[in-house]
C-alpha positions as a printed NumPy array, in Angstrom:
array([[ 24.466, -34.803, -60.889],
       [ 22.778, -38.566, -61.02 ],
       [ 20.604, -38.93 , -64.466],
       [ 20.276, -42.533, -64.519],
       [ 21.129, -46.359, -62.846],
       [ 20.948, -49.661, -64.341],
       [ 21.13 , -52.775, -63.016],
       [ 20.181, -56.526, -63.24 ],
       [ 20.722, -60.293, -61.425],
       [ 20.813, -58.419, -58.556],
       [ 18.751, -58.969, -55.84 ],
       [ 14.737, -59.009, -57.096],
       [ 16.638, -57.628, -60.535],
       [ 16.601, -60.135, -62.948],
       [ 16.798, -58.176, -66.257],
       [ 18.057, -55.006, -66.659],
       [ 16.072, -52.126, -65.084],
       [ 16.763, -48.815, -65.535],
       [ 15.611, -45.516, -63.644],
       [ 16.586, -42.015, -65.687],
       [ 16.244, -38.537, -63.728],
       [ 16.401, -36.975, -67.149],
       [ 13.331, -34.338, -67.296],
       [ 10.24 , -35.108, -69.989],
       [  8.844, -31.547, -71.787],
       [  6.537, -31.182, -68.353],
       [  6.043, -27.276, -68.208],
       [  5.116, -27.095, -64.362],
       [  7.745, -26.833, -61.238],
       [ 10.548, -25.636, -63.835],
       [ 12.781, -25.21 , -60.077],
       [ 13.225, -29.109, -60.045],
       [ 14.948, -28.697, -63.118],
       [ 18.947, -28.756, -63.189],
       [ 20.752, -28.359, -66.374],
       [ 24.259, -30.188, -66.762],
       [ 25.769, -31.042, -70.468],
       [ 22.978, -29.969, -72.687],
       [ 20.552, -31.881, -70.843],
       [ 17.722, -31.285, -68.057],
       [ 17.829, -33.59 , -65.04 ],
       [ 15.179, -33.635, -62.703],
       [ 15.988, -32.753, -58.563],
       [ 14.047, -35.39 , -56.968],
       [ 12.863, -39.43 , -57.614],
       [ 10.39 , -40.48 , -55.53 ],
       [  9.483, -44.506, -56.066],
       [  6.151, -46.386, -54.759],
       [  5.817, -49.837, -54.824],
       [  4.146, -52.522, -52.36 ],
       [  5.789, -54.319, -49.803],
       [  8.485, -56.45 , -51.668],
       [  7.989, -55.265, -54.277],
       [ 11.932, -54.165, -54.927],
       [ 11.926, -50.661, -54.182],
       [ 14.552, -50.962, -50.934],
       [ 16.432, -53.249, -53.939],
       [ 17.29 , -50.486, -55.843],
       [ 18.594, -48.127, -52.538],
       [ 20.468, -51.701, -52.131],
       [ 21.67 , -51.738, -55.519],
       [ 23.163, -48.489, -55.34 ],
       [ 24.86 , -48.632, -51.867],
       [ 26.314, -52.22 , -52.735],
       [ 27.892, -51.46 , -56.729],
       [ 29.297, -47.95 , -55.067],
       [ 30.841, -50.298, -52.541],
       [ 32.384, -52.629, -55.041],
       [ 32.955, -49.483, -57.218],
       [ 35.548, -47.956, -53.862],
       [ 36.656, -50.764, -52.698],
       [ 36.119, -53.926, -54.506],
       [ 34.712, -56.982, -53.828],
       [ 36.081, -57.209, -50.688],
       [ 34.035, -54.814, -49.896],
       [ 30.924, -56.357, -50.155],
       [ 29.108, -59.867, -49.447],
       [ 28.309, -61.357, -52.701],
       [ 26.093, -64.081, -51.442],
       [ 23.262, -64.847, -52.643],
       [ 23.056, -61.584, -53.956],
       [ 22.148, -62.531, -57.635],
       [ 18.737, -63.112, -58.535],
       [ 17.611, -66.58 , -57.162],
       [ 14.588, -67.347, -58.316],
       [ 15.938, -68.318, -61.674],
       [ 18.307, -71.494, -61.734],
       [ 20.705, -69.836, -63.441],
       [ 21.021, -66.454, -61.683],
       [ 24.447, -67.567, -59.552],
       [ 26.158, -68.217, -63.669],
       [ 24.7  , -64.975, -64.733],
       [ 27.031, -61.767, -64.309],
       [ 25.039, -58.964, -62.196],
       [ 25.844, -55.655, -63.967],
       [ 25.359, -52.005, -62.616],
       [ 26.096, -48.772, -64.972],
       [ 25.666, -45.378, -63.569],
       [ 25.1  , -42.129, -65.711],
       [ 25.967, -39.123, -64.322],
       [ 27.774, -34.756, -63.983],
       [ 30.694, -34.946, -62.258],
       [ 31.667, -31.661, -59.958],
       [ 33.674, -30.574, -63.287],
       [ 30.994, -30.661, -65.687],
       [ 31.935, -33.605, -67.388],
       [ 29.446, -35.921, -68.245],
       [ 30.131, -40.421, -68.45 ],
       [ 28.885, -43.57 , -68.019],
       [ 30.317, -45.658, -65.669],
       [ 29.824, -49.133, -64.994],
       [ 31.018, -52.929, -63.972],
       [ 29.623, -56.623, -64.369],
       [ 30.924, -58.762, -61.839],
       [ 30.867, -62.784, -61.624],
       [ 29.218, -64.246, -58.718],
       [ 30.347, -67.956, -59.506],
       [ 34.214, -66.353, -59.94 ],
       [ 33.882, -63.866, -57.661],
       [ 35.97 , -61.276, -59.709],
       [ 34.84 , -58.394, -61.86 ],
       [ 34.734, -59.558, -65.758],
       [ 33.607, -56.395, -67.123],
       [ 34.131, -52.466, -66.302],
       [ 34.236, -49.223, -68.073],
       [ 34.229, -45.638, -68.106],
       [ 32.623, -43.533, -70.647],
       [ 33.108, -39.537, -71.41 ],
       [ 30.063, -38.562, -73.76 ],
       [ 30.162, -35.068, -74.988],
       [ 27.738, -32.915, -75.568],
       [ 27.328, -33.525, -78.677],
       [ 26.961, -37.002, -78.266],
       [ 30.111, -38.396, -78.734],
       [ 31.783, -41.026, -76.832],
       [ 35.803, -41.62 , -75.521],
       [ 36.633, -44.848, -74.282],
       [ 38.433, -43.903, -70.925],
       [ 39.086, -47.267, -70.207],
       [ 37.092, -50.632, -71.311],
       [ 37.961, -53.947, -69.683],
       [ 36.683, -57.192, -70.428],
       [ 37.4  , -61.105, -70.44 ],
       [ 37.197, -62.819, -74.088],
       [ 35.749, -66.274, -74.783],
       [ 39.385, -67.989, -73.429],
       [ 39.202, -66.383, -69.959],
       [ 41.851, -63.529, -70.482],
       [ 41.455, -60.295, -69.875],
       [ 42.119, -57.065, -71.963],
       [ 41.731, -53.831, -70.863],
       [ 42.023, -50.598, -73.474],
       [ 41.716, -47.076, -73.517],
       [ 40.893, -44.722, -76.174],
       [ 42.185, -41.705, -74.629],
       [ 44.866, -39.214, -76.098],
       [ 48.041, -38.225, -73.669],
       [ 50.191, -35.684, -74.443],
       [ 52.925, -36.127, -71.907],
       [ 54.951, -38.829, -72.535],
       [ 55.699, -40.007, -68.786],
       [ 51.941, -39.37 , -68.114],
       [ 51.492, -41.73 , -71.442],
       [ 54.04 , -44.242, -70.099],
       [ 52.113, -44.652, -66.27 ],
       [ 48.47 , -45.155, -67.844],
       [ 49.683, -47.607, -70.044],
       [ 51.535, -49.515, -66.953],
       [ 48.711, -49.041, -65.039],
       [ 46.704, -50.637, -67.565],
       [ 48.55 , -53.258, -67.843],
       [ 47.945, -54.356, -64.096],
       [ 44.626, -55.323, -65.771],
       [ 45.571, -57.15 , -68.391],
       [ 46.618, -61.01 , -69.711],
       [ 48.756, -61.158, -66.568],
       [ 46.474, -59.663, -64.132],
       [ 46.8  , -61.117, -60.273],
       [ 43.872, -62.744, -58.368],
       [ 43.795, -59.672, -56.382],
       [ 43.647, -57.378, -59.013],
       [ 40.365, -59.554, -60.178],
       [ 38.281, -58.348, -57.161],
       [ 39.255, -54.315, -57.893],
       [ 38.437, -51.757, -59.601],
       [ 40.188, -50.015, -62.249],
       [ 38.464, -46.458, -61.316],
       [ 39.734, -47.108, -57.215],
       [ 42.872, -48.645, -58.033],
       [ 43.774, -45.609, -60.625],
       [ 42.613, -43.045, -58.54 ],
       [ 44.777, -43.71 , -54.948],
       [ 47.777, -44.721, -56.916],
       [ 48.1  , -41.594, -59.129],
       [ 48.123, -37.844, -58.219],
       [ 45.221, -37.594, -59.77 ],
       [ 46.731, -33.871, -61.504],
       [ 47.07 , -34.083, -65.018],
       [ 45.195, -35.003, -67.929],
       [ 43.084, -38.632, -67.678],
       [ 44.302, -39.153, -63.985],
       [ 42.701, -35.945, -63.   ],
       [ 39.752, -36.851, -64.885],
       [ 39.514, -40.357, -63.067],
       [ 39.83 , -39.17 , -59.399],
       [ 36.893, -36.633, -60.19 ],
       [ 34.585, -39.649, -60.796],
       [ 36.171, -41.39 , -57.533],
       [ 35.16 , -38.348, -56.174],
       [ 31.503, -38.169, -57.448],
       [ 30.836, -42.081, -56.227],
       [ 32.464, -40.985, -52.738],
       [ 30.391, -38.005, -52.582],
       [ 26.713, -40.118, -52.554],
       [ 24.748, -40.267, -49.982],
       [ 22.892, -43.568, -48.633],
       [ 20.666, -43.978, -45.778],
       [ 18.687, -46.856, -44.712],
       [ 15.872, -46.839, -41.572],
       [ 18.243, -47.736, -39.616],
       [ 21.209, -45.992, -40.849],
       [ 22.992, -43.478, -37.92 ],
       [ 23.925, -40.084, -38.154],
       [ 27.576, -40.499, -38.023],
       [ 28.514, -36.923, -36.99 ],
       [ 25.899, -36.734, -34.395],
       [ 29.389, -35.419, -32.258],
       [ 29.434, -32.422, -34.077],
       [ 25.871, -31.784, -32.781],
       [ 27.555, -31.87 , -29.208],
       [ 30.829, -30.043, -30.006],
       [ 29.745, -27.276, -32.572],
       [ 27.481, -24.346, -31.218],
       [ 26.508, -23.168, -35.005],
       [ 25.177, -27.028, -35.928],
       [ 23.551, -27.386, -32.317],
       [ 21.567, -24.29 , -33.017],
       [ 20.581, -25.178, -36.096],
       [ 20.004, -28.561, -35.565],
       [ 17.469, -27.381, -32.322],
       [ 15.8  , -24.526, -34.773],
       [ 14.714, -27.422, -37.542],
       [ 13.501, -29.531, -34.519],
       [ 11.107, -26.86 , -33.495],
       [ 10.363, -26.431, -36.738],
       [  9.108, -29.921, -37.501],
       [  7.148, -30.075, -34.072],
       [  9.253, -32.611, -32.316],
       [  8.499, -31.644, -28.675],
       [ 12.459, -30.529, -28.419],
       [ 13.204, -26.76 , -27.286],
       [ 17.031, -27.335, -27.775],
       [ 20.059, -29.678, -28.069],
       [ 22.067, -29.348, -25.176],
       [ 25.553, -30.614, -24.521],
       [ 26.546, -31.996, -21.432],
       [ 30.171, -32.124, -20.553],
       [ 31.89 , -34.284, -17.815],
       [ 34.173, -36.768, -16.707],
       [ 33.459, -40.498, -16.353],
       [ 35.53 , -43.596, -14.932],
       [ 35.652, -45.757, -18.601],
       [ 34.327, -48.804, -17.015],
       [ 31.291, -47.278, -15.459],
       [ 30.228, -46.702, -19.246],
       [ 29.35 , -50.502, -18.926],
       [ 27.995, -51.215, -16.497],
       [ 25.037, -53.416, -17.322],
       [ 26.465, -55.129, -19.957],
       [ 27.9  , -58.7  , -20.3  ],
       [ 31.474, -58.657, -19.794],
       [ 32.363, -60.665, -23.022],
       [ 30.705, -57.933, -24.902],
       [ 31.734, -54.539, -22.843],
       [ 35.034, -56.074, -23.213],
       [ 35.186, -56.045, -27.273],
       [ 33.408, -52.105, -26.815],
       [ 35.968, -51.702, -25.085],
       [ 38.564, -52.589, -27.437],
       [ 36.995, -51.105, -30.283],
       [ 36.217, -47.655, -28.843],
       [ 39.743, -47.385, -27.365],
       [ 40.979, -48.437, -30.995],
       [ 39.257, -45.991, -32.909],
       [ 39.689, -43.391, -30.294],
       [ 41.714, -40.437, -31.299],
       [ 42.115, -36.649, -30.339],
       [ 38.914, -35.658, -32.276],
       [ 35.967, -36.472, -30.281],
       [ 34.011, -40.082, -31.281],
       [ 30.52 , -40.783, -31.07 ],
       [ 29.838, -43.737, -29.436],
       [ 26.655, -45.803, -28.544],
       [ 26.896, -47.814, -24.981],
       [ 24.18 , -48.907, -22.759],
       [ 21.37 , -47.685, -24.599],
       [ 23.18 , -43.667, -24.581],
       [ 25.203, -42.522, -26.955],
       [ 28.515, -40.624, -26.245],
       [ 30.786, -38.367, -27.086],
       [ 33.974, -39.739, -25.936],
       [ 37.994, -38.629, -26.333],
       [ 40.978, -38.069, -24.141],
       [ 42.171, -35.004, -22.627],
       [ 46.219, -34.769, -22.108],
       [ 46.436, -36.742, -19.236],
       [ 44.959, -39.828, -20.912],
       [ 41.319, -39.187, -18.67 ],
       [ 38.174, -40.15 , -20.703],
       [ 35.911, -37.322, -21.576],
       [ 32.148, -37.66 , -22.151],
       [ 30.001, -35.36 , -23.427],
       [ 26.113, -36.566, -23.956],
       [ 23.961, -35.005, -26.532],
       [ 20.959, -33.794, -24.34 ],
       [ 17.718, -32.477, -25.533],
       [ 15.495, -29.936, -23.678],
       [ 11.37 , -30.607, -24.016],
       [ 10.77 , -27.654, -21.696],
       [ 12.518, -28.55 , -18.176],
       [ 16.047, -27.671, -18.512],
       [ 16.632, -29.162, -15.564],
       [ 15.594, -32.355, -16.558],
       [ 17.069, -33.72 , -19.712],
       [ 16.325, -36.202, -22.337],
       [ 18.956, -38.821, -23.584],
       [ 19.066, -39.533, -27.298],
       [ 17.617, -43.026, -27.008],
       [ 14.478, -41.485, -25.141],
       [ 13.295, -39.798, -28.105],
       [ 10.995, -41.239, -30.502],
       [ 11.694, -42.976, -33.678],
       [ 10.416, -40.125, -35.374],
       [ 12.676, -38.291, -33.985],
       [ 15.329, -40.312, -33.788],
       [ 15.222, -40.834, -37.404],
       [ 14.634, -36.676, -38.427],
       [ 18.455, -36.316, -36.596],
       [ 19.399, -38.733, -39.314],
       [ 18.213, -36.64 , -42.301],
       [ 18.233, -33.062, -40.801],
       [ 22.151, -33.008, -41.623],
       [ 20.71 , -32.938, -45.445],
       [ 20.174, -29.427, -45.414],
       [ 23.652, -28.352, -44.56 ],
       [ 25.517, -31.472, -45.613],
       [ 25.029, -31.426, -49.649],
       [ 27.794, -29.624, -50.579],
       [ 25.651, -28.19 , -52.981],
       [ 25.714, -30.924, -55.857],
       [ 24.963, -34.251, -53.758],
       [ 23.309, -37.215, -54.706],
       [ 21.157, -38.177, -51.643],
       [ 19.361, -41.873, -51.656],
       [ 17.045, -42.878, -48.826],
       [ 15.37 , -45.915, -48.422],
       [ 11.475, -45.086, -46.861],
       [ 11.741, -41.376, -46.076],
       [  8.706, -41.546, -44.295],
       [  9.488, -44.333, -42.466],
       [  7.808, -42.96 , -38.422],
       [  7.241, -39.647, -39.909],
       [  3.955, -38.214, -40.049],
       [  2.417, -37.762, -43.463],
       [  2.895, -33.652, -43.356],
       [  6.359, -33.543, -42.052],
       [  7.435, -35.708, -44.521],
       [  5.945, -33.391, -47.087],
       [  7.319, -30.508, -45.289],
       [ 11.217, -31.906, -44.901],
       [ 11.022, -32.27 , -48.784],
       [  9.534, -28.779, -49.327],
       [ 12.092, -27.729, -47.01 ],
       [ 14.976, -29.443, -48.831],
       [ 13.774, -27.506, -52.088],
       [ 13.898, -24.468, -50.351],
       [ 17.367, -24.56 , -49.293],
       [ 18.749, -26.214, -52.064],
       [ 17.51 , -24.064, -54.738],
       [ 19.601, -22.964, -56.815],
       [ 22.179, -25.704, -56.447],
       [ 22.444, -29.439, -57.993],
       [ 21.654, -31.611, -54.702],
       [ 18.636, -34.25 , -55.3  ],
       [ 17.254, -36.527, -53.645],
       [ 15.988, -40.344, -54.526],
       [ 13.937, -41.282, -52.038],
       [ 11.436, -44.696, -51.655],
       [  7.84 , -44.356, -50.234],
       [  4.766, -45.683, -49.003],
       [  3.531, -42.238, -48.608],
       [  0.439, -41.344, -51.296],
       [  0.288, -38.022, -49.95 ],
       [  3.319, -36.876, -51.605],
       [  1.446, -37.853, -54.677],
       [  0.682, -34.739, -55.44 ],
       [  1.51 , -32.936, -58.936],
       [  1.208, -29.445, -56.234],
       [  4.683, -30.861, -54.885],
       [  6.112, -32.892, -57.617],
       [  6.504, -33.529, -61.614],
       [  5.122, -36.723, -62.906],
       [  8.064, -37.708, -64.235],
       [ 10.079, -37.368, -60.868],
       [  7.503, -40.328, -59.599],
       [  8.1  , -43.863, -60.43 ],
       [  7.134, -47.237, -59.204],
       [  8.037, -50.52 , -58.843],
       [  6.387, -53.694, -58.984],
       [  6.871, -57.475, -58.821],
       [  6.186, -59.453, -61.963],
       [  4.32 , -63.264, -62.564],
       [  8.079, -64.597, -61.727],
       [  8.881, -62.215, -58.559],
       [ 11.197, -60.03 , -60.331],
       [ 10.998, -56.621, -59.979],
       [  9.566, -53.955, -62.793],
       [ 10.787, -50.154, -62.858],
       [  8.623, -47.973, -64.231],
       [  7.864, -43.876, -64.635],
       [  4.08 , -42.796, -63.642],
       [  5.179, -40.661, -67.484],
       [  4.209, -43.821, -68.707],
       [  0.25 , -43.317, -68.374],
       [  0.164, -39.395, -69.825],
       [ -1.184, -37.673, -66.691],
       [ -2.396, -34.421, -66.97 ],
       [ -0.733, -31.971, -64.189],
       [ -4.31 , -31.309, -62.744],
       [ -4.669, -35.044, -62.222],
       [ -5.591, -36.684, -58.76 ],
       [ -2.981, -39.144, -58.94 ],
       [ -2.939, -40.333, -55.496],
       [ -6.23 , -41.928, -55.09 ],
       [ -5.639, -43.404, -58.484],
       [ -2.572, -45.124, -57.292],
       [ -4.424, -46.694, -54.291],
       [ -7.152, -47.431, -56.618],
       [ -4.349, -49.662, -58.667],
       [ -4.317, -47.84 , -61.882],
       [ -0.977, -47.594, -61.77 ],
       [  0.151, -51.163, -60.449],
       [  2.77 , -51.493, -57.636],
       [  0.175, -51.842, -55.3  ],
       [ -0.253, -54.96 , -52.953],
       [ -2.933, -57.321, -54.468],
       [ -4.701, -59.656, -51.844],
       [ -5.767, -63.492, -52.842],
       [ -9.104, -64.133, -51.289],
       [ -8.876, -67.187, -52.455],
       [ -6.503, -68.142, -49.676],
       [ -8.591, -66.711, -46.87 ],
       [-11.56 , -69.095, -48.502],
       [ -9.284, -71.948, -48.655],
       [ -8.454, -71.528, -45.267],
       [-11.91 , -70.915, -43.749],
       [-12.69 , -74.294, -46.144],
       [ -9.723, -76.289, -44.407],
       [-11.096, -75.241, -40.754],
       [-14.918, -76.03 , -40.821]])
């Protein structure tokens, strides 16, 4: 379970923001409430905020930290990532500190600062807070005043050999630690080299775990198992039941199986550039079918025994079965609902899910329905979603809490401001939306007229 983020010189970020999906004393919609360590965490975060005004900066924020977080900084482009308005943002460490239920029960505080100048992580730790408040020091590295860095740990270990391989591992981030070890992470790094069985090494794989197990997706982010929409019958049917459902035009997914000559894939296409497709696909390429998207179709593409290429195309059916559409025909709508529809069955039943403008080309109503949906079928477990908006019709205390809505806004110095509509004490029978567009609650885009008068000035 997520119950908070933090983060700041990152992006729009300049000091620290933080966003907490722990629940206020709110006595309505008691089913978005999940209980984990003592405390109630809310099931959904839903954030408004004009156009650049930072909200897409905090999806960002997430996706790039858990990107340092499993793989280090190689991982990830650090320019010009820090906050660059201010002169100093490229000296000024950009630090990101998650809160957060792991699938044990086990509640910490992870986080890392990193060094954009250096390019090497100067500060990380991980926290285990109790339920009654107390804190253990899994591990806590930092770099004093001199440049060298010391990494300790607070935690007990019976076993002596168990003792003896924490402590070396440790010490891999210590006064002697390499220019590679700089750039990675002390959770990643502990977590593939040990078994991750006993005592603090089990305990550090299950966060691993819990930062592998979020879920990001951007506008433009792809379903990446789209294939198993061709291959498995059980998916396809439910995937063409939810597309009725949500009034897409589509009667069924149909899979369409055949042979093709490899090179025919591309025809159309530069050769410099079907040459490298076809390097990578036949790369990646392996027994299990691979999705692949060439010449404006996607593909399901793997080898049979004999080395032949086998497609199969993901077909949908608006009513003429004899006269198919291709995946790229469909609208963005569309398009994008085959990107989130995998929610419902995906979760695992405790998954963090971040999206970045779920209604981005979805109507206003199926927006509100694929949420009312996603509480339906993920009641009783701890999935949530944390979702960015423009869409004031899901600003409705009907559908949501108040405290599960926040905004953002951008500041006198264009830095961005995270905020919880709990701030303003609205009563549950409150007609929040127009309010919002109405600007009582900020994050709203404010127009100079003063430019358009300037302008018509300048022209006459």
């Amino acid at each position: 379970m997520f119950i908070g983020f933090s983060v700041s010189n990152f992006l729009s970020f300049k000091t620290t923001q933080t966003m907490t999906m722990v629940a206020s004393k709110i006595a309505r919609h008691k089913e978005h409430i999940l209980s984990g360590n003592g405390k109630k965490i809310l099931k959904t975060g839903l954030i408004y905020g004009a156009n650049a005004g930072g909200k897409s900066n905090l999806i960002r924020a997430v996706d790039f930290s858990r990107d340092m977080i499993l793989g280090g900084l190689d991982a990830v482009d650090l320019n010009k990532k820090y906050f660059r308005i201010s002169n100093d943002g490229y000296k000024t460490p950009g630090v990101f500190e998650y809160r957060f239920i792991t699938q044990s029960g086990k509640e910490y505080s992870y986080g890392l600062a990193i060094s954009y100048a250096e390019k090497e992580i100067i500060s990380e730790w991980l926290i285990r807070i109790e339920k009654s408040g107390a804190e253990t020091y899994i591990f806590n590295r930092n770099i004093d005043e001199e440049g060298v860095q010391h990494t300790e740990s607070e935690v007990k270990i019976k076993n002596a050999d168990e003792r003896t391989r924490w402590k070396f591992y440790l010490e891999d981030f210590g006064a002697d630690i390499s220019e590679a070890m700089k750039k990675k992470s002390i959770l990643s790094d502990v977590a593939e080299r040990s078994n991750g069985k006993h005592e603090v090494f089990s305990e550090i794989l299950d966060v691993f775990l819990w930062f592998q197990s979020i879920i990001i997706i951007f506008p433009t982010s792809q379903y990446n198992s789209l294939n198993q929409v061709v291959e498995d019958e059980v998916i396809r049917e439910m995937f063409s039941r939810l597309l009725k459902y949500f009034d897409t035009g589509i009667e069924s997914i149909e899979s369409k199986l055949g042979y093709v000559e490899f090179d025919k894939i591309f025809d159309g296409i530069p050769e410099e550039e079907a040459e490298k497709l076809k390097t990578r696909i036949t790369n990646d390429m392996r027994d299990e079918p691979m999705l692949f998207r060439v010449n404006n179709q996607m593909y399901t593409l793997r080898k049979d025994k004999n080395g032949n290429v086998i497609t199969t195309k993901m077909m949908q059916n608006h009513g003429n079965s004899q006269d198919l559409f291709d995946y790229l025909e469909e609208s963005d709508g569309t398009q994008r609902l085959f990107g989130l529809i995998p929610l419902f069955y995906e979760h695992n039943g405790n998954s963090v899910i971040f999206i970045d403008e779920i209604d981005r080309s979805l109507h206003t109503n199926l927006t509100r329905k694929f949420l009312e949906r996603f509480y339906e079928l993920t009641d009783g477990d701890t999935s949530q979603i944390i979702a960015t908006t423009h869409d004031s019709n899901l600003l409705d205390l009907e559908l949501v809490r108040q405290d599960e809505i926040w905004f953002i806004k951008r500041m006198e110095d264009h830095s961005s401001e995270i905020y919880s509509l709990n701030r303003f004490k609205e009563r549950y029978d409150k007609v929040i939306d127009k309010e919002y567009l109405l600007g009582r609650y900020d994050a709203i885009p404010v127009f100079d007229d003063e430019v358009l008068e300037d302008m018509n000035a300048e022209s006459i």
